[in-house]
mmCIF file of C-alpha atoms in Angstrom:
data_model
loop_
_atom_site.group_PDB
_atom_site.id
_atom_site.type_symbol
_atom_site.label_atom_id
_atom_site.label_comp_id
_atom_site.label_asym_id
_atom_site.label_seq_id
_atom_site.Cartn_x
_atom_site.Cartn_y
_atom_site.Cartn_z
ATOM 1 C CA MET A 1 -71.773 -43.409 68.837
ATOM 2 C CA ARG A 2 -74.796 -42.085 70.545
ATOM 3 C CA PRO A 3 -74.175 -39.688 73.123
ATOM 4 C CA PRO A 4 -74.605 -41.296 76.385
ATOM 5 C CA ASP A 5 -78.095 -38.923 77.147
ATOM 6 C CA HIS A 6 -79.416 -39.423 73.683
ATOM 7 C CA GLN A 7 -81.886 -42.578 74.330
ATOM 8 C CA PRO A 8 -85.112 -43.308 72.784
ATOM 9 C CA SER A 9 -88.319 -42.855 75.218
ATOM 10 C CA ARG A 10 -89.879 -46.762 76.414
ATOM 11 C CA ARG A 11 -93.455 -44.549 74.370
ATOM 12 C CA ARG A 12 -90.828 -44.460 71.396
ATOM 13 C CA PHE A 13 -90.192 -48.226 72.361
ATOM 14 C CA LEU A 14 -93.654 -49.259 71.887
ATOM 15 C CA ASP A 15 -94.904 -47.007 68.940
ATOM 16 C CA ALA A 16 -92.131 -48.516 67.352
ATOM 17 C CA THR A 17 -92.390 -52.369 67.762
ATOM 18 C CA GLY A 18 -96.591 -51.641 67.926
ATOM 19 C CA ALA A 19 -96.236 -50.530 64.143
ATOM 20 C CA MET A 20 -93.470 -53.661 63.285
ATOM 21 C CA VAL A 21 -96.014 -56.073 64.585
ATOM 22 C CA ALA A 22 -99.687 -54.572 62.697
ATOM 23 C CA LEU A 23 -97.736 -55.222 60.070
ATOM 24 C CA GLY A 24 -96.789 -58.515 60.757
ATOM 25 C CA LEU A 25 -92.769 -57.638 61.032
ATOM 26 C CA THR A 26 -89.761 -58.874 63.523
ATOM 27 C CA ALA A 27 -90.136 -56.105 66.446
ATOM 28 C CA GLY A 28 -87.600 -53.277 66.134
ATOM 29 C CA CYS A 29 -86.519 -49.900 67.658
ATOM 30 C CA THR A 30 -86.367 -46.434 65.776
ATOM 31 C CA SER A 31 -83.571 -44.191 66.817
ATOM 32 C CA ASP A 32 -81.895 -41.372 65.591
ATOM 33 C CA ALA A 33 -81.482 -41.081 61.622
ATOM 34 C CA GLY A 34 -78.089 -40.055 62.261
ATOM 35 C CA HIS A 35 -76.985 -43.045 63.768
ATOM 36 C CA SER A 36 -74.953 -45.286 61.874
ATOM 37 C CA GLY A 37 -75.499 -47.867 64.305
ATOM 38 C CA SER A 38 -78.849 -48.172 64.372
ATOM 39 C CA GLY A 39 -81.151 -51.542 65.696
ATOM 40 C CA ARG A 40 -83.389 -50.332 62.575
ATOM 41 C CA ALA A 41 -83.402 -50.943 58.510
ATOM 42 C CA SER A 42 -82.222 -48.154 56.264
ATOM 43 C CA ASP A 43 -82.477 -47.296 53.440
ATOM 44 C CA ASP A 44 -78.578 -49.013 52.957
ATOM 45 C CA ALA A 45 -78.659 -51.979 54.868
ATOM 46 C CA GLU A 46 -78.810 -54.057 52.803
ATOM 47 C CA PRO A 47 -80.811 -57.603 53.178
ATOM 48 C CA PRO A 48 -78.604 -60.597 53.362
ATOM 49 C CA ASP A 49 -77.987 -62.317 50.201
ATOM 50 C CA ALA A 50 -80.387 -64.663 49.052
ATOM 51 C CA GLN A 51 -77.469 -67.100 47.185
ATOM 52 C CA THR A 52 -75.124 -66.658 50.055
ATOM 53 C CA ALA A 53 -78.176 -67.144 52.539
ATOM 54 C CA SER A 54 -78.509 -70.952 51.037
ATOM 55 C CA ALA A 55 -80.791 -73.848 51.519
ATOM 56 C CA THR A 56 -77.607 -75.132 53.982
ATOM 57 C CA THR A 57 -78.489 -71.597 56.340
ATOM 58 C CA PRO A 58 -79.875 -72.144 59.971
ATOM 59 C CA ALA A 59 -83.504 -71.921 60.744
ATOM 60 C CA PRO A 60 -84.154 -68.620 62.359
ATOM 61 C CA VAL A 61 -84.620 -68.880 65.863
ATOM 62 C CA PRO A 62 -87.234 -65.931 67.041
ATOM 63 C CA ALA A 63 -86.306 -63.067 68.925
ATOM 64 C CA THR A 64 -89.042 -62.569 71.814
ATOM 65 C CA GLY A 65 -91.921 -64.917 73.333
ATOM 66 C CA THR A 66 -92.180 -65.469 77.729
ATOM 67 C CA HIS A 67 -88.322 -66.621 77.567
ATOM 68 C CA GLN A 68 -84.940 -65.352 75.742
ATOM 69 C CA ALA A 69 -83.499 -68.216 73.047
ATOM 70 C CA GLY A 70 -80.389 -69.277 73.578
ATOM 71 C CA ILE A 71 -81.508 -71.438 76.336
ATOM 72 C CA THR A 72 -84.126 -74.740 75.812
ATOM 73 C CA LEU A 73 -83.838 -72.991 71.629
ATOM 74 C CA PRO A 74 -82.116 -73.695 69.438
ATOM 75 C CA GLN A 75 -82.097 -77.954 69.874
ATOM 76 C CA PRO A 76 -79.444 -78.550 69.916
ATOM 77 C CA ALA A 77 -77.222 -75.759 70.429
ATOM 78 C CA GLN A 78 -75.267 -73.858 67.527
ATOM 79 C CA GLY A 79 -72.015 -74.916 67.598
ATOM 80 C CA ASN A 80 -70.330 -71.750 68.272
ATOM 81 C CA LEU A 81 -70.637 -68.757 71.299
ATOM 82 C CA LEU A 82 -68.966 -65.882 72.257
ATOM 83 C CA ALA A 83 -69.635 -64.791 75.924
ATOM 84 C CA VAL A 84 -69.315 -61.079 76.888
ATOM 85 C CA VAL A 85 -68.861 -59.537 80.821
ATOM 86 C CA ALA A 86 -69.796 -56.332 80.791
ATOM 87 C CA ASP A 87 -69.941 -53.526 84.003
ATOM 88 C CA LEU A 88 -72.958 -50.253 84.052
ATOM 89 C CA THR A 89 -70.918 -46.926 84.012
ATOM 90 C CA ALA A 90 -71.912 -44.690 86.980
ATOM 91 C CA ALA A 91 -74.327 -43.022 84.542
ATOM 92 C CA ALA A 92 -76.326 -45.617 83.080
ATOM 93 C CA ASP A 93 -80.098 -46.346 83.821
ATOM 94 C CA PRO A 94 -80.186 -49.993 83.262
ATOM 95 C CA GLY A 95 -83.796 -49.419 82.289
ATOM 96 C CA PRO A 96 -83.064 -47.323 79.232
ATOM 97 C CA LEU A 97 -79.987 -49.762 77.843
ATOM 98 C CA LEU A 98 -81.612 -53.283 78.234
ATOM 99 C CA ALA A 99 -84.127 -51.741 76.157
ATOM 100 C CA GLU A 100 -82.500 -50.616 73.650
ATOM 101 C CA LEU A 101 -79.758 -53.724 73.377
ATOM 102 C CA GLY A 102 -83.681 -56.023 73.156
ATOM 103 C CA CYS A 103 -84.602 -53.936 69.807
ATOM 104 C CA ALA A 104 -80.757 -54.158 68.266
ATOM 105 C CA VAL A 105 -81.132 -58.273 69.172
ATOM 106 C CA ALA A 106 -84.450 -58.241 67.802
ATOM 107 C CA ALA A 107 -83.252 -56.590 64.425
ATOM 108 C CA LEU A 108 -79.879 -58.034 64.615
ATOM 109 C CA THR A 109 -81.272 -62.476 64.324
ATOM 110 C CA ALA A 110 -83.903 -60.181 61.768
ATOM 111 C CA GLY A 111 -81.186 -58.959 59.330
ATOM 112 C CA THR A 112 -82.358 -56.059 58.942
ATOM 113 C CA ASP A 113 -78.997 -54.302 61.363
ATOM 114 C CA ALA A 114 -76.650 -52.511 58.567
ATOM 115 C CA ARG A 115 -73.982 -53.771 61.632
ATOM 116 C CA LEU A 116 -74.104 -57.422 60.718
ATOM 117 C CA LEU A 117 -71.970 -56.199 57.490
ATOM 118 C CA GLY A 118 -74.520 -58.073 55.385
ATOM 119 C CA LEU A 119 -74.359 -61.321 56.635
ATOM 120 C CA PRO A 120 -77.145 -63.923 56.911
ATOM 121 C CA PRO A 121 -78.022 -63.960 60.777
ATOM 122 C CA GLY A 122 -79.113 -67.458 60.475
ATOM 123 C CA ASP A 123 -79.712 -69.085 63.955
ATOM 124 C CA LEU A 124 -78.072 -66.520 66.071
ATOM 125 C CA THR A 125 -79.243 -65.665 69.276
ATOM 126 C CA VAL A 126 -78.713 -63.147 71.816
ATOM 127 C CA THR A 127 -79.464 -64.567 76.009
ATOM 128 C CA VAL A 128 -78.882 -61.244 78.049
ATOM 129 C CA GLY A 129 -78.421 -61.956 82.272
ATOM 130 C CA VAL A 130 -78.088 -58.577 84.726
ATOM 131 C CA GLY A 131 -76.130 -59.500 87.487
ATOM 132 C CA PRO A 132 -76.348 -59.596 91.625
ATOM 133 C CA ARG A 133 -75.492 -56.068 91.839
ATOM 134 C CA LEU A 134 -78.073 -54.832 89.863
ATOM 135 C CA VAL A 135 -80.605 -57.035 90.682
ATOM 136 C CA ARG A 136 -80.420 -56.205 94.249
ATOM 137 C CA THR A 137 -81.609 -52.341 92.783
ATOM 138 C CA ALA A 138 -84.267 -53.714 91.853
ATOM 139 C CA GLY A 139 -85.703 -55.370 94.635
ATOM 140 C CA ALA A 140 -83.358 -56.463 97.600
ATOM 141 C CA ALA A 141 -85.318 -60.303 98.323
ATOM 142 C CA LEU A 142 -85.289 -61.355 94.516
ATOM 143 C CA PRO A 143 -83.886 -63.780 92.692
ATOM 144 C CA GLY A 144 -80.586 -63.603 91.305
ATOM 145 C CA GLY A 145 -79.263 -61.193 93.721
ATOM 146 C CA THR A 146 -77.167 -63.227 95.904
ATOM 147 C CA ASP A 147 -73.573 -63.049 94.762
ATOM 148 C CA LEU A 148 -71.192 -66.827 93.950
ATOM 149 C CA PRO A 149 -69.247 -68.187 96.802
ATOM 150 C CA ARG A 150 -65.543 -68.690 96.057
ATOM 151 C CA PHE A 151 -64.309 -72.339 95.642
ATOM 152 C CA SER A 152 -61.765 -74.447 95.757
ATOM 153 C CA ARG A 153 -59.730 -74.532 92.828
ATOM 154 C CA GLU A 154 -59.970 -70.615 91.531
ATOM 155 C CA ARG A 155 -57.523 -68.387 90.155
ATOM 156 C CA VAL A 156 -60.292 -65.765 89.162
ATOM 157 C CA ALA A 157 -58.002 -62.201 88.662
ATOM 158 C CA ALA A 158 -60.661 -59.873 90.230
ATOM 159 C CA GLY A 159 -61.994 -57.932 86.464
ATOM 160 C CA ALA A 160 -62.665 -62.151 85.708
ATOM 161 C CA ARG A 161 -65.159 -62.427 89.308
ATOM 162 C CA GLY A 162 -68.818 -61.045 89.249
ATOM 163 C CA GLY A 163 -70.613 -58.802 86.636
ATOM 164 C CA ASP A 164 -73.424 -56.832 85.340
ATOM 165 C CA LEU A 165 -74.464 -57.619 82.452
ATOM 166 C CA LEU A 166 -74.105 -60.909 80.570
ATOM 167 C CA LEU A 167 -74.499 -61.065 76.809
ATOM 168 C CA GLN A 168 -74.587 -64.992 75.773
ATOM 169 C CA ILE A 169 -74.038 -65.353 71.624
ATOM 170 C CA CYS A 170 -74.554 -67.738 69.849
ATOM 171 C CA ALA A 171 -74.797 -68.810 66.660
ATOM 172 C CA SER A 172 -73.442 -72.046 63.648
ATOM 173 C CA ASP A 173 -71.594 -69.347 62.244
ATOM 174 C CA ALA A 174 -68.353 -68.884 63.992
ATOM 175 C CA LEU A 175 -67.963 -65.411 62.525
ATOM 176 C CA LEU A 176 -71.307 -63.993 63.907
ATOM 177 C CA PRO A 177 -70.883 -64.023 67.652
ATOM 178 C CA ALA A 178 -67.764 -61.244 67.462
ATOM 179 C CA VAL A 179 -70.353 -59.356 64.693
ATOM 180 C CA ALA A 180 -73.294 -59.546 66.702
ATOM 181 C CA ALA A 181 -71.014 -58.353 69.794
ATOM 182 C CA THR A 182 -69.236 -55.331 68.464
ATOM 183 C CA ALA A 183 -72.786 -53.951 67.160
ATOM 184 C CA LEU A 184 -74.652 -54.833 71.144
ATOM 185 C CA LEU A 185 -71.635 -52.834 72.272
ATOM 186 C CA ASP A 186 -71.591 -49.776 69.718
ATOM 187 C CA GLN A 187 -75.753 -49.874 70.796
ATOM 188 C CA ALA A 188 -74.637 -49.118 74.655
ATOM 189 C CA GLY A 189 -72.675 -46.515 73.004
ATOM 190 C CA GLY A 190 -69.917 -45.952 75.783
ATOM 191 C CA ARG A 191 -72.715 -47.347 78.715
ATOM 192 C CA LEU A 192 -71.120 -50.287 79.422
ATOM 193 C CA SER A 193 -67.537 -51.165 80.283
ATOM 194 C CA GLU A 194 -66.874 -54.637 79.272
ATOM 195 C CA ARG A 195 -64.825 -57.205 81.998
ATOM 196 C CA TRP A 196 -64.194 -60.200 80.195
ATOM 197 C CA ARG A 197 -65.104 -62.237 76.916
ATOM 198 C CA GLN A 198 -64.730 -65.813 75.728
ATOM 199 C CA SER A 199 -65.346 -67.195 72.219
ATOM 200 C CA ALA A 200 -66.044 -70.858 72.986
ATOM 201 C CA HIS A 201 -67.128 -74.371 70.824
ATOM 202 C CA ARG A 202 -68.803 -77.154 71.081
ATOM 203 C CA GLY A 203 -68.290 -80.737 69.287
ATOM 204 C CA ALA A 204 -70.212 -82.851 66.773
ATOM 205 C CA ASN A 205 -73.820 -83.660 68.104
ATOM 206 C CA ILE A 206 -74.138 -87.215 69.588
ATOM 207 C CA PRO A 207 -77.467 -88.297 70.031
ATOM 208 C CA VAL A 208 -78.624 -89.307 74.036
ATOM 209 C CA GLY A 209 -82.447 -89.860 73.995
ATOM 210 C CA THR A 210 -85.174 -88.868 71.907
ATOM 211 C CA SER A 211 -84.918 -85.277 69.944
ATOM 212 C CA LEU A 212 -81.590 -85.176 72.268
ATOM 213 C CA THR A 213 -78.449 -84.774 71.333
ATOM 214 C CA ALA A 214 -75.207 -83.441 73.760
ATOM 215 C CA PRO A 215 -71.347 -82.986 72.667
ATOM 216 C CA ARG A 216 -68.502 -84.466 73.744
ATOM 217 C CA ASN A 217 -65.724 -81.911 75.508
ATOM 218 C CA LEU A 218 -62.636 -81.786 75.216
ATOM 219 C CA LEU A 219 -61.620 -84.839 77.031
ATOM 220 C CA GLY A 220 -63.134 -87.177 74.922
ATOM 221 C CA PHE A 221 -66.460 -87.502 77.077
ATOM 222 C CA ILE A 222 -69.963 -86.785 76.393
ATOM 223 C CA ASP A 223 -71.264 -83.627 78.262
ATOM 224 C CA GLY A 224 -74.798 -82.620 79.385
ATOM 225 C CA ILE A 225 -76.777 -86.188 78.862
ATOM 226 C CA VAL A 226 -78.760 -85.433 82.317
ATOM 227 C CA GLY A 227 -80.699 -81.854 83.257
ATOM 228 C CA PRO A 228 -84.049 -80.797 82.410
ATOM 229 C CA HIS A 229 -85.383 -81.432 79.162
ATOM 230 C CA THR A 230 -88.716 -82.030 79.136
ATOM 231 C CA ALA A 231 -90.976 -79.119 79.385
ATOM 232 C CA GLU A 232 -92.449 -80.546 83.047
ATOM 233 C CA ALA A 233 -89.297 -80.876 84.073
ATOM 234 C CA GLN A 234 -87.898 -77.390 83.098
ATOM 235 C CA GLN A 235 -90.633 -75.943 84.204
ATOM 236 C CA ARG A 236 -89.943 -77.628 87.954
ATOM 237 C CA ASN A 237 -85.923 -76.682 87.315
ATOM 238 C CA LEU A 238 -85.460 -74.181 84.853
ATOM 239 C CA TRP A 239 -88.058 -71.506 84.666
ATOM 240 C CA LEU A 240 -88.659 -68.920 87.492
ATOM 241 C CA ALA A 241 -92.365 -68.944 88.749
ATOM 242 C CA GLY A 242 -92.350 -65.827 90.039
ATOM 243 C CA PRO A 243 -91.889 -63.098 91.597
ATOM 244 C CA SER A 244 -93.563 -61.310 88.481
ATOM 245 C CA GLN A 245 -90.757 -59.208 87.963
ATOM 246 C CA VAL A 246 -88.981 -62.641 86.955
ATOM 247 C CA ALA A 247 -91.525 -64.440 85.896
ATOM 248 C CA GLY A 248 -89.972 -66.622 83.454
ATOM 249 C CA GLY A 249 -86.300 -65.683 83.637
ATOM 250 C CA THR A 250 -83.942 -68.368 84.777
ATOM 251 C CA ILE A 251 -80.384 -67.927 87.140
ATOM 252 C CA ALA A 252 -77.639 -68.442 85.242
ATOM 253 C CA VAL A 253 -73.637 -70.137 85.894
ATOM 254 C CA VAL A 254 -70.854 -68.834 84.124
ATOM 255 C CA ARG A 255 -67.596 -70.384 84.949
ATOM 256 C CA ARG A 256 -64.075 -70.769 82.471
ATOM 257 C CA MET A 257 -62.419 -73.177 83.509
ATOM 258 C CA ALA A 258 -58.624 -74.737 82.583
ATOM 259 C CA LEU A 259 -58.538 -78.235 81.531
ATOM 260 C CA ASP A 260 -54.797 -80.055 82.448
ATOM 261 C CA LEU A 261 -54.927 -81.828 79.451
ATOM 262 C CA PRO A 262 -51.545 -83.198 79.013
ATOM 263 C CA ARG A 263 -52.153 -85.155 82.775
ATOM 264 C CA PHE A 264 -56.117 -86.250 81.938
ATOM 265 C CA ALA A 265 -54.621 -88.032 78.413
ATOM 266 C CA ALA A 266 -52.464 -89.849 80.367
ATOM 267 C CA LEU A 267 -54.076 -92.341 82.253
ATOM 268 C CA SER A 268 -55.600 -95.261 81.110
ATOM 269 C CA VAL A 269 -59.097 -95.231 79.549
ATOM 270 C CA ALA A 270 -60.335 -96.776 82.484
ATOM 271 C CA GLU A 271 -58.795 -94.682 84.640
ATOM 272 C CA GLN A 272 -60.307 -91.733 82.669
ATOM 273 C CA GLU A 273 -64.297 -93.449 82.945
ATOM 274 C CA ALA A 274 -63.123 -93.673 86.408
ATOM 275 C CA VAL A 275 -62.913 -90.352 86.806
ATOM 276 C CA PHE A 276 -66.539 -89.295 84.823
ATOM 277 C CA GLY A 277 -68.059 -92.529 86.052
ATOM 278 C CA ARG A 278 -69.300 -93.027 82.419
ATOM 279 C CA ARG A 279 -67.668 -95.084 79.379
ATOM 280 C CA ARG A 280 -66.394 -92.900 77.239
ATOM 281 C CA THR A 281 -67.082 -94.282 74.028
ATOM 282 C CA SER A 282 -71.174 -94.876 74.396
ATOM 283 C CA GLY A 283 -71.619 -92.231 77.534
ATOM 284 C CA ALA A 284 -73.157 -95.304 79.653
ATOM 285 C CA PRO A 285 -72.567 -95.340 83.050
ATOM 286 C CA LEU A 286 -70.173 -97.777 84.829
ATOM 287 C CA SER A 287 -73.220 -99.508 86.540
ATOM 288 C CA GLY A 288 -74.784 -100.418 83.289
ATOM 289 C CA GLY A 289 -77.823 -99.243 81.110
ATOM 290 C CA ALA A 290 -77.813 -96.918 78.601
ATOM 291 C CA ILE A 291 -76.733 -93.249 77.876
ATOM 292 C CA THR A 292 -79.152 -92.251 79.898
ATOM 293 C CA ALA A 293 -79.955 -94.632 82.603
ATOM 294 C CA ASP A 294 -79.853 -93.228 85.978
ATOM 295 C CA PRO A 295 -76.415 -94.356 87.793
ATOM 296 C CA SER A 296 -76.601 -96.966 90.157
ATOM 297 C CA LEU A 297 -74.920 -95.570 93.148
ATOM 298 C CA GLY A 298 -75.127 -98.483 95.208
ATOM 299 C CA ALA A 299 -73.984 -101.306 92.302
ATOM 300 C CA LYS A 300 -70.767 -103.118 93.558
ATOM 301 C CA THR A 301 -68.708 -106.304 91.612
ATOM 302 C CA PRO A 302 -69.061 -108.783 93.440
ATOM 303 C CA ASP A 303 -65.786 -107.933 95.681
ATOM 304 C CA GLY A 304 -67.566 -105.132 97.320
ATOM 305 C CA ARG A 305 -66.364 -102.520 94.933
ATOM 306 C CA TYR A 306 -68.576 -100.120 93.488
ATOM 307 C CA LEU A 307 -68.626 -100.310 89.766
ATOM 308 C CA ILE A 308 -68.494 -96.229 90.028
ATOM 309 C CA PRO A 309 -66.454 -95.397 92.137
ATOM 310 C CA ALA A 310 -66.991 -92.587 95.194
ATOM 311 C CA ASP A 311 -65.339 -90.247 94.150
ATOM 312 C CA ALA A 312 -66.633 -90.379 90.359
ATOM 313 C CA HIS A 313 -68.299 -86.960 88.842
ATOM 314 C CA VAL A 314 -71.473 -88.735 88.312
ATOM 315 C CA ARG A 315 -71.858 -89.927 91.598
ATOM 316 C CA ARG A 316 -70.558 -86.418 93.822
ATOM 317 C CA ALA A 317 -72.797 -84.404 90.921
ATOM 318 C CA ASN A 318 -75.805 -86.464 91.345
ATOM 319 C CA ALA A 319 -79.505 -84.433 91.847
ATOM 320 C CA ASN A 320 -80.376 -86.612 94.059
ATOM 321 C CA ALA A 321 -77.282 -87.177 95.798
ATOM 322 C CA VAL A 322 -76.686 -83.278 96.444
ATOM 323 C CA GLY A 323 -80.690 -82.731 97.193
ATOM 324 C CA ALA A 324 -80.856 -80.438 94.659
ATOM 325 C CA GLY A 325 -82.798 -79.699 91.563
ATOM 326 C CA LEU A 326 -81.680 -79.698 88.088
ATOM 327 C CA MET A 327 -79.055 -78.017 85.884
ATOM 328 C CA LEU A 328 -79.518 -77.387 82.382
ATOM 329 C CA ARG A 329 -76.285 -76.769 80.493
ATOM 330 C CA ARG A 330 -74.645 -75.571 77.627
ATOM 331 C CA SER A 331 -71.064 -76.004 77.749
ATOM 332 C CA TYR A 332 -68.668 -74.733 75.106
ATOM 333 C CA SER A 333 -65.068 -76.194 75.188
ATOM 334 C CA THR A 334 -61.709 -73.252 75.301
ATOM 335 C CA ASP A 335 -59.094 -73.153 73.179
ATOM 336 C CA ALA A 336 -57.417 -69.534 74.088
ATOM 337 C CA PRO A 337 -56.346 -68.396 76.549
ATOM 338 C CA ALA A 338 -55.978 -72.173 77.596
ATOM 339 C CA ALA A 339 -57.754 -75.126 77.020
ATOM 340 C CA GLY A 340 -60.831 -75.561 78.811
ATOM 341 C CA LEU A 341 -64.489 -75.705 79.059
ATOM 342 C CA LEU A 342 -66.793 -72.464 79.211
ATOM 343 C CA PHE A 343 -69.353 -74.105 81.791
ATOM 344 C CA ILE A 344 -72.783 -71.881 81.453
ATOM 345 C CA SER A 345 -75.817 -73.583 83.834
ATOM 346 C CA PHE A 346 -79.262 -72.492 84.169
ATOM 347 C CA GLN A 347 -81.840 -73.292 86.654
ATOM 348 C CA ASN A 348 -84.506 -71.585 88.918
ATOM 349 C CA GLU A 349 -82.475 -71.595 92.052
ATOM 350 C CA LEU A 350 -78.824 -70.817 92.787
ATOM 351 C CA ARG A 351 -78.495 -73.316 95.637
ATOM 352 C CA THR A 352 -79.127 -76.302 92.751
ATOM 353 C CA PHE A 353 -75.568 -74.888 91.564
ATOM 354 C CA THR A 354 -73.379 -74.198 95.001
ATOM 355 C CA SER A 355 -75.206 -77.394 96.862
ATOM 356 C CA THR A 356 -73.861 -78.752 94.174
ATOM 357 C CA LEU A 357 -70.677 -77.881 93.512
ATOM 358 C CA ALA A 358 -69.529 -78.203 97.112
ATOM 359 C CA ARG A 359 -70.102 -81.372 97.346
ATOM 360 C CA MET A 360 -67.873 -82.202 94.323
ATOM 361 C CA ASP A 361 -65.463 -79.567 95.884
ATOM 362 C CA ASP A 362 -65.275 -82.028 98.833
ATOM 363 C CA SER A 363 -63.801 -85.161 96.359
ATOM 364 C CA ASP A 364 -65.150 -85.051 93.030
ATOM 365 C CA ALA A 365 -62.441 -86.672 90.724
ATOM 366 C CA LEU A 366 -62.634 -84.338 88.111
ATOM 367 C CA LEU A 367 -62.141 -81.341 89.489
ATOM 368 C CA ALA A 368 -58.626 -82.338 90.065
ATOM 369 C CA PHE A 369 -58.188 -81.383 86.589
ATOM 370 C CA THR A 370 -59.218 -77.950 86.988
ATOM 371 C CA THR A 371 -58.904 -73.979 87.330
ATOM 372 C CA THR A 372 -61.545 -72.157 87.444
ATOM 373 C CA THR A 373 -60.727 -68.845 86.104
ATOM 374 C CA ALA A 374 -63.372 -66.920 85.432
ATOM 375 C CA THR A 375 -66.223 -66.877 86.942
ATOM 376 C CA GLY A 376 -69.946 -65.020 88.048
ATOM 377 C CA THR A 377 -73.585 -65.524 88.573
ATOM 378 C CA PHE A 378 -77.102 -63.634 85.993
ATOM 379 C CA LEU A 379 -80.051 -63.406 86.356
ATOM 380 C CA ILE A 380 -81.575 -63.650 82.940
ATOM 381 C CA LEU A 381 -84.226 -61.678 82.011
ATOM 382 C CA PRO A 382 -87.517 -63.061 81.156
ATOM 383 C CA GLY A 383 -88.262 -62.840 77.236
ATOM 384 C CA PHE A 384 -89.313 -59.790 75.691
ATOM 385 C CA THR A 385 -92.107 -58.786 73.779
ATOM 386 C CA PRO A 386 -92.929 -55.453 71.242
ATOM 387 C CA HIS A 387 -95.054 -54.245 74.137
ATOM 388 C CA ARG A 388 -92.975 -55.271 76.737
ATOM 389 C CA PRO A 389 -89.235 -54.268 76.556
ATOM 390 C CA LEU A 390 -86.223 -56.700 77.929
ATOM 391 C CA GLY A 391 -85.897 -56.043 81.373
ATOM 392 C CA SER A 392 -88.907 -53.481 81.983
ATOM 393 C CA THR A 393 -90.013 -56.202 84.434
ATOM 394 C CA LEU A 394 -87.436 -54.697 86.015
ATOM 395 C CA PHE A 395 -86.060 -51.718 85.238
ATOM 396 C CA PRO A 396 -89.463 -50.115 84.497
#
């Protein structure tokens, strides 16, 4: 493990990554040759076996750019996710730590980090966010500096609320998230104290529109149909345009929820569809139309009943009814410590989430089957490049 006071300078970062870019290679970091967990490709670090990395290995996802990977890319999202939430220790300086983590992410996703243990990285992505406490140290008024309020149906232990750092690690290979998390925590060298982690998985992808798919959740319904799926909608609802320190980032909400599967499964299909306001098989709204059709909240039966019940999820969470923007969701299903959902939403205003959940809290039939057991919000840092280390816009 690297001693806490032995950290590479930003100048070493820039020199090393600039040289690698000049060679046309993926950005990486140099570090002390004696550190066995180095983020660079050492002489004994074996590249992924060409036979192992077969034609079925997913295409790599660039780690660097305007935005971090793991939000809109890749599409569809990978099947496996590990979320790790941690705190910085009192003596840790967030600037050097984030810069090192960015280097490690670049090396891991390029397959040049020995700590991958020979596994081909495939479509591995790592998305890094910082919690409200750290954001406030960079600027009291910056987006991302507000803690989540408490809501109903929460049973959250003290260690599972909030946090300084989020690592969202995704891959098609189920082995990679845990291996990458071990490497990143090793890179932190004792500067991080883990709060909680959650592994989760997505169901099979189902087409819901042109070049767009969504998985089913554990309740059997298609999850993530509505969202800012076009570049224009993402500019309006997803990405932070400013101030400059956060431009290109976004705000994530992470909530782990246990689901009461036996009680939901005891309902008839019609009762289950009334909870969601959608058909279970097709995902189409109960008001009619295709899966991508806007639910007609005013549509009624001949005897005057709403086609979409007053407490249906699609009605209570409807962005127009809430008066807020759209959320981009990367929700995954869990089976431990309980069958449930790891809900991750991205939006450029925390109000988008809080206003939506406040309206759902009032009378959303779906919430009766959920209990939140972990929760937090994080500013997803702007993308990084060889000349702009991860986190350097906030923590120079």
